[in-house]
Short mmCIF file of C-alpha atoms in Angstrom, two decimals:
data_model
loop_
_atom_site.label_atom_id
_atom_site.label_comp_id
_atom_site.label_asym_id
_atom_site.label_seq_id
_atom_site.Cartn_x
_atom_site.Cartn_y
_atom_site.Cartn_z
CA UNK A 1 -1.50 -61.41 94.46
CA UNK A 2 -3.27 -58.97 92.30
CA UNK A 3 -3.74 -55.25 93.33
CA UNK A 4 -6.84 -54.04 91.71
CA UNK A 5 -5.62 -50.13 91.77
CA UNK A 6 -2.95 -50.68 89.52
CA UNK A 7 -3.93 -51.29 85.57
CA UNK A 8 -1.48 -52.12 83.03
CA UNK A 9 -0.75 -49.44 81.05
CA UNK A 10 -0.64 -50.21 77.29
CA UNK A 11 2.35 -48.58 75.45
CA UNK A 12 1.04 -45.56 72.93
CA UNK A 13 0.86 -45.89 69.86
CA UNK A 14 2.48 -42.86 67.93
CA UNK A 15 -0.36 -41.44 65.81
CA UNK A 16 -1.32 -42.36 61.89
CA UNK A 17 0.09 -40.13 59.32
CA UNK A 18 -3.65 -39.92 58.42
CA UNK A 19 -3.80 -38.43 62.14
CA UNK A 20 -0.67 -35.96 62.16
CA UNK A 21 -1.94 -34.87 58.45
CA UNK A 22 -5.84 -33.76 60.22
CA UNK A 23 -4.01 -32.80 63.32
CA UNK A 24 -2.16 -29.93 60.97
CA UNK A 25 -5.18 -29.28 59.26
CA UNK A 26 -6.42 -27.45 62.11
CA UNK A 27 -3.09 -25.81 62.61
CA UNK A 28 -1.54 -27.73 65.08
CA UNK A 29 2.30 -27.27 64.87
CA UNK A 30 3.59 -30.40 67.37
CA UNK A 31 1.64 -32.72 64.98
CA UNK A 32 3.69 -30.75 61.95
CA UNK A 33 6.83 -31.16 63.42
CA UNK A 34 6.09 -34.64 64.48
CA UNK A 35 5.23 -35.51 60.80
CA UNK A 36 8.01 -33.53 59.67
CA UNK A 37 10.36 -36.12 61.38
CA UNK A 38 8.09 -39.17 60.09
CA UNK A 39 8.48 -38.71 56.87
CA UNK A 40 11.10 -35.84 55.72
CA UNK A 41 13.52 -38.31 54.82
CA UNK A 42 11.34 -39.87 52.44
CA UNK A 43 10.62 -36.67 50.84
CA UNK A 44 14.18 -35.46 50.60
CA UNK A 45 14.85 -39.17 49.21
CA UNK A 46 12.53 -39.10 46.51
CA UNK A 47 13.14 -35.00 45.84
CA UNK A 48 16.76 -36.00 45.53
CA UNK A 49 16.47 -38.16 42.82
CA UNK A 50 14.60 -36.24 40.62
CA UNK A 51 16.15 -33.13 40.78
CA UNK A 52 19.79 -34.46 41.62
CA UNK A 53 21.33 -30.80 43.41
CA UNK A 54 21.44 -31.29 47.02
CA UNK A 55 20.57 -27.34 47.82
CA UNK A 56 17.93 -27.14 45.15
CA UNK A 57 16.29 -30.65 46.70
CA UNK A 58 16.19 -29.19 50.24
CA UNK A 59 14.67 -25.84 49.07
CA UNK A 60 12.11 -27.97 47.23
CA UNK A 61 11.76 -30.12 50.56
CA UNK A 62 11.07 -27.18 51.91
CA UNK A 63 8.45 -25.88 49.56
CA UNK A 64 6.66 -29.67 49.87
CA UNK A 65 6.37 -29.29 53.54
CA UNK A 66 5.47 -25.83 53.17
CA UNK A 67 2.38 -27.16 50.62
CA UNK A 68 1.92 -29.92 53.10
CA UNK A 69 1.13 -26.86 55.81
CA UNK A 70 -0.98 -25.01 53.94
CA UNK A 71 -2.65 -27.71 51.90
CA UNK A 72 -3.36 -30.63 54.71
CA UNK A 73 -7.48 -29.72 54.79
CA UNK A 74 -7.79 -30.74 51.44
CA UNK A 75 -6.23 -34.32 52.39
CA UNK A 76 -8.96 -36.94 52.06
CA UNK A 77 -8.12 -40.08 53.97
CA UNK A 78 -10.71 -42.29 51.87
CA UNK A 79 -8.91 -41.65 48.38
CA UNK A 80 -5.21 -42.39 50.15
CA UNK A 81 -2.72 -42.86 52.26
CA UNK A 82 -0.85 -39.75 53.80
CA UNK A 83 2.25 -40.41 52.80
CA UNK A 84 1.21 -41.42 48.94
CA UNK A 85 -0.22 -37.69 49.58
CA UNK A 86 2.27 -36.29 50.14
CA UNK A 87 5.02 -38.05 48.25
CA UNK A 88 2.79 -36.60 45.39
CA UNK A 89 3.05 -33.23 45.90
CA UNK A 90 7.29 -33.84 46.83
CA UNK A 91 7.30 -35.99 43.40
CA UNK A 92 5.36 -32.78 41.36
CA UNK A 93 7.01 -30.21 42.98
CA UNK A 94 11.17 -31.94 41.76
CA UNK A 95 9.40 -31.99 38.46
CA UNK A 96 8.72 -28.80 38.14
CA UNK A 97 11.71 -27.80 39.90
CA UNK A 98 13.59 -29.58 37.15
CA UNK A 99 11.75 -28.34 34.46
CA UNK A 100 11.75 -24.38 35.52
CA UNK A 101 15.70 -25.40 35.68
CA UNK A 102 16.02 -26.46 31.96
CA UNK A 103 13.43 -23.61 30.49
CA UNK A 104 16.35 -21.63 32.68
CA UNK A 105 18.74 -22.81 30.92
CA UNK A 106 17.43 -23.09 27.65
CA UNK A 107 16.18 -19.55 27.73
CA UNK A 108 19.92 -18.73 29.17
CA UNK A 109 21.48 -20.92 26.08
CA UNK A 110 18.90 -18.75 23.56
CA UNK A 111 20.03 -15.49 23.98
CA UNK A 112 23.47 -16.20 24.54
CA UNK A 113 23.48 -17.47 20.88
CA UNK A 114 21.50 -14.51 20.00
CA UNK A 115 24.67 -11.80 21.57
CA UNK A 116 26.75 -14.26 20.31
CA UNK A 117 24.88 -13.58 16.62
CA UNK A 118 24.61 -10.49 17.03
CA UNK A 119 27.67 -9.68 18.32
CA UNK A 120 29.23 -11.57 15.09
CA UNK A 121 27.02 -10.04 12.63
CA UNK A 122 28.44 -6.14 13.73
CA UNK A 123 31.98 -7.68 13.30
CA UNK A 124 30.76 -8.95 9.96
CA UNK A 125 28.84 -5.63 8.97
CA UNK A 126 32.06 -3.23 10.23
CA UNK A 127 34.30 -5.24 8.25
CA UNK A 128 31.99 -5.03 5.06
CA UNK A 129 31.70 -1.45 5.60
CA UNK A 130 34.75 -0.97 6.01
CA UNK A 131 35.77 -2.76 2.95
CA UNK A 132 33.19 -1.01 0.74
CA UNK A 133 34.11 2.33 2.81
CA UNK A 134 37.67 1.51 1.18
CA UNK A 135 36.26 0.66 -2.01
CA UNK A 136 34.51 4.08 -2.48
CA UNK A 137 37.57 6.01 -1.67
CA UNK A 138 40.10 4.33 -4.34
CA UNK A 139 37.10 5.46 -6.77
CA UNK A 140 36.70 8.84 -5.10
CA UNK A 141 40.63 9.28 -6.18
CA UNK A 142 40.01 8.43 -9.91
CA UNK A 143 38.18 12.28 -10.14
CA UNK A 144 38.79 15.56 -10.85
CA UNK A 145 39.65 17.18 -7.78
CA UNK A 146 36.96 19.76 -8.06
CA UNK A 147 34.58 16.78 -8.54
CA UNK A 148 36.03 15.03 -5.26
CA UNK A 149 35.61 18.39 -3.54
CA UNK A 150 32.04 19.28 -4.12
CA UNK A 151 31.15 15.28 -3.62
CA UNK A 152 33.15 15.20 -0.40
CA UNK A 153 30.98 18.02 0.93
CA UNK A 154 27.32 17.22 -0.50
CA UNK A 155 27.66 13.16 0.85
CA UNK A 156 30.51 13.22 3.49
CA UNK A 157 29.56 16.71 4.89
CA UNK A 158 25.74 16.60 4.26
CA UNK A 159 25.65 20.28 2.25
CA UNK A 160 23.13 20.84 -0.37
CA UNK A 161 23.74 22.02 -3.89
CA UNK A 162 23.61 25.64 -2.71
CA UNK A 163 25.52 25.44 0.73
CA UNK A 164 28.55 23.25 -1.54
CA UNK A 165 28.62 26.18 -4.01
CA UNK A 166 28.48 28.60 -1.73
CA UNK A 167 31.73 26.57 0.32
CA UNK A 168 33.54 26.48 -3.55
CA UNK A 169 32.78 30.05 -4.39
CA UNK A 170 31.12 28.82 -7.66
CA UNK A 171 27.67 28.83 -9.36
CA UNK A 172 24.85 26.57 -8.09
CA UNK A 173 24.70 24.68 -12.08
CA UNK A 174 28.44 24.03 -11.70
CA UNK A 175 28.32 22.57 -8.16
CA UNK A 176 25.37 20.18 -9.65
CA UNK A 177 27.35 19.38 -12.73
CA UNK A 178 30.33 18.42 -10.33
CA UNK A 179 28.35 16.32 -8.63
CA UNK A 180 26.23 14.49 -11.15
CA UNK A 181 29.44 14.36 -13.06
CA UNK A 182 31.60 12.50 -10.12
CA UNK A 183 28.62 10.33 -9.58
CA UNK A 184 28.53 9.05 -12.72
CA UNK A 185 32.02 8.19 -12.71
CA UNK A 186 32.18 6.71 -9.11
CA UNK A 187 29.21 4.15 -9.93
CA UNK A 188 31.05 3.23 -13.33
CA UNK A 189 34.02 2.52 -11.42
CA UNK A 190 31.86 0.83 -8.52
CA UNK A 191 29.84 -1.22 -10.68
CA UNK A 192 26.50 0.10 -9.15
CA UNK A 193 24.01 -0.56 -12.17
#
């Protein structure tokens, strides 16, 4: 016997991605979430294996879903499926990831080698110094003491002519003499041409 009040209910359907995509185009956050559990798996799949880290895949998850959000009006349903669509924007968005990562690290790798240069080029320049520093004294010992004296204080204490001969209690043309004198002598002994 057949009871005309009752119909047969046909099971739902759950809706398209297509649907849940336009559904979140006009801001509807049950179709979102209801995506979001479709097809995050996916996403995270094919995130994972581009960028390998499991934090840095779900923050880029993240940032797909995020673009999914904000970006589902400019889905077209004629050029594609949904989830083509947005397995794009996951498959773009590990790329990048992966790319900022190595310009990161490149960058990181480039001026490490640049302290690392520079920080072996002051070694190499205090050591030089320090040599030639070394150098100029065992040539500074070959003068005259008065000519060590009045070249200690015009190029190790910065004095002019008439401040040194002032300091030495002598005449201005003596305190140049001194001077030109133990120059001569130090870049003979130097081997400054």
């Amino acid at each position: 016997m057949r009871m005309p009040w009752l119909r047969t209910v046909e099971p739902m359907t759950p809706p398209s991605h297509e649907e849940l995509i336009r559904l979140v185009a006009l801001g509807d956050e049950a179709a979102f979430s209801e995506l979001y559990d479709a097809v995050s798996a996916r996403v995270y799949g094919l995130v994972r294996r581009v960028v390998r880290d499991p934090s840095q895949s779900q923050e880029v998850t993240q940032e797909v879903f995020l673009d999914v959000w904000t970006q589902a009006v400019r889905f077209d349903a004629d050029r594609g499926k949904a989830m083509s669509w947005i397995l794009v924007i996951a498959h773009r968005r590990a790329v990048d990831r992966v790319r900022a990562s190595q310009a990161s690290q490149e960058r990181d790798l480039r001026e490490g080698a640049k302290e690392y240069q520079a920080s072996y080029d002051d070694v190499a320049d205090t050591v030089e110094s320090n040599l030639e520093a070394e150098r100029v004294q065992q040539a500074l010992e070959t003068l005259t003491a008065s000519q060590q004296e009045a070249i200690r204080l015009a190029y190790y204490g910065g004095y002019t002519h008439q401040e040194v001969a002032q300091l030495l209690d002598i005449p201005v043309g003596t305190a140049k003499t001194r001077i030109r004198d133990g120059m001569i002598k130090l870049r003979d002994r130097l081997g400054v041409a």
